[in-house]
mmCIF file of C-alpha atoms in Angstrom:
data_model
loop_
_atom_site.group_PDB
_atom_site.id
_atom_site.type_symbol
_atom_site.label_atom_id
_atom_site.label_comp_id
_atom_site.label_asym_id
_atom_site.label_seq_id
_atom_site.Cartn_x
_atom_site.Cartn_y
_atom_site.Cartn_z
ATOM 1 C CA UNK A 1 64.019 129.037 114.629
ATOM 2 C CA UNK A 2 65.874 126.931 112.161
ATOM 3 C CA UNK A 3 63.675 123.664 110.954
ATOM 4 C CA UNK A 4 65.660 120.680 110.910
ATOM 5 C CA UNK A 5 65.824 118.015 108.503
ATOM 6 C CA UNK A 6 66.267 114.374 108.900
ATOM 7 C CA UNK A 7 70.300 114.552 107.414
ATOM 8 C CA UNK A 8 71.092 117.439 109.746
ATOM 9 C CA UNK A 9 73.464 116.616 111.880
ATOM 10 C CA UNK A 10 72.625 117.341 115.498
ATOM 11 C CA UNK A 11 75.684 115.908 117.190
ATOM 12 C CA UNK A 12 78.960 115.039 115.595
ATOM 13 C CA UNK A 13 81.764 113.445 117.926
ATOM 14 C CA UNK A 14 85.022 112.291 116.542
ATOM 15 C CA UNK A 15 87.560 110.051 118.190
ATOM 16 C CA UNK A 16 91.159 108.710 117.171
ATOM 17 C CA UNK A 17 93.720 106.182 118.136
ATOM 18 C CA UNK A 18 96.054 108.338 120.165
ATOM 19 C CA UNK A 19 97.411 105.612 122.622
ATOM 20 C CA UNK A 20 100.953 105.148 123.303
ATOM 21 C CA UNK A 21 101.202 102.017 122.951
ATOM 22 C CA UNK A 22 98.926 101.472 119.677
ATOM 23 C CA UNK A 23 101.131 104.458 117.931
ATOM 24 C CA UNK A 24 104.131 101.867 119.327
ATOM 25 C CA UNK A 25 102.915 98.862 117.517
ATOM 26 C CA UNK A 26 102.246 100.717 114.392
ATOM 27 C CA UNK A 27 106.252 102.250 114.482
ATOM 28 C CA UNK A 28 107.522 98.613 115.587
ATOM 29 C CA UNK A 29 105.402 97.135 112.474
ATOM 30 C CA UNK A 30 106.430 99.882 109.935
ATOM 31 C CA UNK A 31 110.543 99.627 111.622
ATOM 32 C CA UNK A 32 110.341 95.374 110.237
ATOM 33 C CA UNK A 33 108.381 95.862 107.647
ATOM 34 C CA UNK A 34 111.033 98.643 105.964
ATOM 35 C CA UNK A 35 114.012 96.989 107.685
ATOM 36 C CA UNK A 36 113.229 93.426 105.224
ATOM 37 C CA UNK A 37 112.956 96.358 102.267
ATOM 38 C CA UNK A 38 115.629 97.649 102.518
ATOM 39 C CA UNK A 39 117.868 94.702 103.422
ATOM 40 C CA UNK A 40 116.528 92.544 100.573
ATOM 41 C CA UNK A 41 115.620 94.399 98.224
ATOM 42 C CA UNK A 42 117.541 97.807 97.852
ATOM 43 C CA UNK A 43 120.579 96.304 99.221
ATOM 44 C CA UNK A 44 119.825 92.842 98.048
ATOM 45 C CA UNK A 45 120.826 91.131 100.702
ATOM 46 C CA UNK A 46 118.289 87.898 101.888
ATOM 47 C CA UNK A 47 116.631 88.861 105.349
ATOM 48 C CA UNK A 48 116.396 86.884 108.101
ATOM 49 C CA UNK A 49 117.301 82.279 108.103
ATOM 50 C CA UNK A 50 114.777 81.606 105.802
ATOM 51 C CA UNK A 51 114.005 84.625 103.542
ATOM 52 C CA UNK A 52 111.214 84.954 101.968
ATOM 53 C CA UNK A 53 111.015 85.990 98.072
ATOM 54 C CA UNK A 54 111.103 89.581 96.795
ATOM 55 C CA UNK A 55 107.564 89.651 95.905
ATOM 56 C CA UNK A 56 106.683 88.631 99.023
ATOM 57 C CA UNK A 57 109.326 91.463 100.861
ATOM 58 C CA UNK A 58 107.291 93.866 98.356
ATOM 59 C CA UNK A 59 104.221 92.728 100.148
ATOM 60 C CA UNK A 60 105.118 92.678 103.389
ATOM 61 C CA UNK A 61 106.546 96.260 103.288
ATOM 62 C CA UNK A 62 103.520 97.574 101.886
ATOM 63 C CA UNK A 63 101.193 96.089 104.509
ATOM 64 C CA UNK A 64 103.728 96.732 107.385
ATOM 65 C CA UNK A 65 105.837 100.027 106.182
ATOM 66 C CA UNK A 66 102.852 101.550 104.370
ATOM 67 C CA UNK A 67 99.647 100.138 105.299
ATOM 68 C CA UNK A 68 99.921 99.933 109.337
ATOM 69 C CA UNK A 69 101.285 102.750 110.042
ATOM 70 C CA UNK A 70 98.321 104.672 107.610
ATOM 71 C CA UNK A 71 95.587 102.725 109.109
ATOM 72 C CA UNK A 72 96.891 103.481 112.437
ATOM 73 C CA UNK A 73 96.682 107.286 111.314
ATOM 74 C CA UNK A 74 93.873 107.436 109.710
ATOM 75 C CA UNK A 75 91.721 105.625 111.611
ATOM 76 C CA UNK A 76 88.984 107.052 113.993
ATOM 77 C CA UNK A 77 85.451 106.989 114.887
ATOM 78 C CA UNK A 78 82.800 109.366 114.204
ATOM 79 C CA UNK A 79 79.557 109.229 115.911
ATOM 80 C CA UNK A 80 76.526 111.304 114.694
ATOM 81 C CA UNK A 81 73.171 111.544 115.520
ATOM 82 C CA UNK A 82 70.439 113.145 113.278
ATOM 83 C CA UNK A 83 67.047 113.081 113.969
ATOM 84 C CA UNK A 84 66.228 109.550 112.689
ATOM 85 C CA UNK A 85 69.352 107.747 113.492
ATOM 86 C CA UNK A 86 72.777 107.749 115.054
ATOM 87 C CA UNK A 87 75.585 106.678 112.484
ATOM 88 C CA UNK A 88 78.765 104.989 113.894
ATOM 89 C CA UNK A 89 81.526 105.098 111.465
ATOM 90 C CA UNK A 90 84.771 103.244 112.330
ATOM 91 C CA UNK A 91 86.856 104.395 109.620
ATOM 92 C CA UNK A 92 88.353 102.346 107.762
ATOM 93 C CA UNK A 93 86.200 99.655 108.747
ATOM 94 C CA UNK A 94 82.711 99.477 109.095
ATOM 95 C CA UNK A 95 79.684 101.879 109.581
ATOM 96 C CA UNK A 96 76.460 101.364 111.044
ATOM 97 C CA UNK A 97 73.534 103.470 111.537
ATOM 98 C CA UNK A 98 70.351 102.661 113.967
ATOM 99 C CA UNK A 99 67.093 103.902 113.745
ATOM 100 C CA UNK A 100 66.198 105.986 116.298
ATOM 101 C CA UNK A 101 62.824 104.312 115.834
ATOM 102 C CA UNK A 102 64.237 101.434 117.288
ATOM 103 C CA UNK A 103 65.805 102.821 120.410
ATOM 104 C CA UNK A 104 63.673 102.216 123.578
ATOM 105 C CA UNK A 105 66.413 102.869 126.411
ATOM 106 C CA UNK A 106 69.535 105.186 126.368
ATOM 107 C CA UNK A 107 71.811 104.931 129.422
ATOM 108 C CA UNK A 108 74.799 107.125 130.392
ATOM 109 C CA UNK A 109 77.443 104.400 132.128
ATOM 110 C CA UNK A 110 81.427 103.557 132.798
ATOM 111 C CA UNK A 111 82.058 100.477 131.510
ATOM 112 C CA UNK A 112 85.075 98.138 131.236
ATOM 113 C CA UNK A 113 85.930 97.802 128.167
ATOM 114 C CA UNK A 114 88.745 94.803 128.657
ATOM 115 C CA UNK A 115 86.418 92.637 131.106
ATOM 116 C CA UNK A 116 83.312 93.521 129.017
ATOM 117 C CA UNK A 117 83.887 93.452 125.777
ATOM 118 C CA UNK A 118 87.753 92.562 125.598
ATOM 119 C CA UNK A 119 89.193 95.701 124.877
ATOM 120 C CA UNK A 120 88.487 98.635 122.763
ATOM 121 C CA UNK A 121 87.597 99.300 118.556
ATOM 122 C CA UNK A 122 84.873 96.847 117.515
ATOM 123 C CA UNK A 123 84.028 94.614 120.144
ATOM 124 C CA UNK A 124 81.156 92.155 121.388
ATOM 125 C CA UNK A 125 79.879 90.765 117.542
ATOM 126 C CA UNK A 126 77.482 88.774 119.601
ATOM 127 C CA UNK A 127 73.600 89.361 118.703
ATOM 128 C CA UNK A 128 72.670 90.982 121.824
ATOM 129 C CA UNK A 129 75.719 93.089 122.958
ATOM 130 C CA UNK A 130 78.162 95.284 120.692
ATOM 131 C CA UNK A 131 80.833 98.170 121.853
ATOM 132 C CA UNK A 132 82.042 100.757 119.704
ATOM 133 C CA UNK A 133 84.936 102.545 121.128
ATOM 134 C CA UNK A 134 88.458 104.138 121.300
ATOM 135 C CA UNK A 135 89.298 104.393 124.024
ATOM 136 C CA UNK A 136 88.404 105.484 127.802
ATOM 137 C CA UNK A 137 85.500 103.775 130.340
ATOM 138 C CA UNK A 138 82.709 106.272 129.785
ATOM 139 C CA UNK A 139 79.937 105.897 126.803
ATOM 140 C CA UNK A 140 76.491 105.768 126.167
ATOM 141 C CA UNK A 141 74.063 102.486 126.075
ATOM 142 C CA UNK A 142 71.527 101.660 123.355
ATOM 143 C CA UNK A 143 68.801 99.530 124.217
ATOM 144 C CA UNK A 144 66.693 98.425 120.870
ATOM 145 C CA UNK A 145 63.955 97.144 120.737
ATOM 146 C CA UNK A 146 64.741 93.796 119.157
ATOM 147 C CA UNK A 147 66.901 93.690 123.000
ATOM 148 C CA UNK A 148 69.813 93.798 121.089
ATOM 149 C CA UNK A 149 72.413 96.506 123.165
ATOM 150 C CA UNK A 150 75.030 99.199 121.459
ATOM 151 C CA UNK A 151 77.510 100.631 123.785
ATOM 152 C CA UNK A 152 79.172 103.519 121.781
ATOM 153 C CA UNK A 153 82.433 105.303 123.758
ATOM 154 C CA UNK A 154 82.334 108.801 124.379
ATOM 155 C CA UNK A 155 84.291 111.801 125.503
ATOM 156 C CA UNK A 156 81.531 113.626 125.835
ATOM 157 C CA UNK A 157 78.532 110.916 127.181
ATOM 158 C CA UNK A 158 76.312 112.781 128.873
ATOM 159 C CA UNK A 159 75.872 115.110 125.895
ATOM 160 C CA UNK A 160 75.554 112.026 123.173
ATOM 161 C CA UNK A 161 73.044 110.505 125.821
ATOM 162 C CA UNK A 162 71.020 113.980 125.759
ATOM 163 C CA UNK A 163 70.945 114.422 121.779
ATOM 164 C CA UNK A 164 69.638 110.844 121.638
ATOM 165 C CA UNK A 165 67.015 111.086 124.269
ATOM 166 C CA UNK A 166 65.903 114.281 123.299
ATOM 167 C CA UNK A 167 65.899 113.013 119.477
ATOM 168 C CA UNK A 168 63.441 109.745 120.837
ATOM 169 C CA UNK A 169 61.279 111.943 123.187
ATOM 170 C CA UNK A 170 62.539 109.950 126.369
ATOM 171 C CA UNK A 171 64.272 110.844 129.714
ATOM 172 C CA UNK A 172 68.138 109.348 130.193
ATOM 173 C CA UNK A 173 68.189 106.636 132.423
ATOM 174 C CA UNK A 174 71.589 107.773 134.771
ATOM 175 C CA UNK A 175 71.578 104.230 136.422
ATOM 176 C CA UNK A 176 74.310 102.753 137.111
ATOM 177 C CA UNK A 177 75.477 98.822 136.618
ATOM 178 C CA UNK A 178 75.904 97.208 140.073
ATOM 179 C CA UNK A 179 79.164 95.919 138.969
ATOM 180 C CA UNK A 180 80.495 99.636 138.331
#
């Protein structure tokens, strides 16, 4: 029997943006931000009524042209869960890790992630309730002990749920919300 250590990583789930419509926005931003490029710059030609000034067509190119449609490509979420703490990373945003220490519930639920939280990525930056997700209407429920909650999305919820219970020595609590 291998002996674990605290950085081993027990479960490792990655998710990212593959929606339609969010690989949509990102083309539709990169189309206008190239299209004023090209226009006013390389063919030096003002864009648009009220054109803005090349350095600010350099700008806007980079963040539209370059810099949406990357982030949109890059970015994803990795969930992993070691034996002291799960680790959310929403790359290229944020990361946070909780201390299994301070987990006292874990709950396998569907949720609805627009009438809940207000959609999906980083939602809920109120004290007591945060979602982390990418997409979908299953995930897994942290309750900590300060009775602060963490909803993290998951393709595979039942098995995240598992990891962590088994990790903190309790059962999974399988109820369900009455709204669900």
């Amino acid at each position: 029997m291998t002996n674990l250590g605290t950085n081993d990583v027990i479960f490792r789930e990655e998710q990212r943006l593959r929606q339609w419509w969010i690989l949509l926005i990102a083309l539709a931003l990169a189309v206008l931000g190239w299209a004023a490029f090209v226009e006013q710059i390389v063919r030096n030609r003002p864009f648009g009524n009220n054109p803005a000034p090349d350095w600010a067509v350099w700008l806007i190119w980079l963040a539209l042209g370059i810099g949406a449609p990357a982030f949109f490509l890059l970015a994803r979420m990795v969930v992993e869960v070691r034996l002291d703490r799960v680790t959310i990373r929403w790359i290229p945003i944020t990361t946070r890790e909780i201390r299994l220490a301070d987990v006292t519930g874990v709950e396998v639920r569907t949720y609805r992630a627009l009438r809940e939280y207000g959609g999906w990525g980083i939602k809920g930056w109120s004290r007591r309730r945060t979602a982390y997700s990418v997409s979908g209407n299953r995930g897994v429920e942290l309750e900590l002990s300060d009775g602060r909650h963490v909803l993290i999305g998951s393709n595979r919820a039942d098995e995240l749920a598992a990891v962590v219970a088994g990790a903190i020595g309790r059962g999974i609590a399988g109820r369900r919300r009455p709204d669900d």
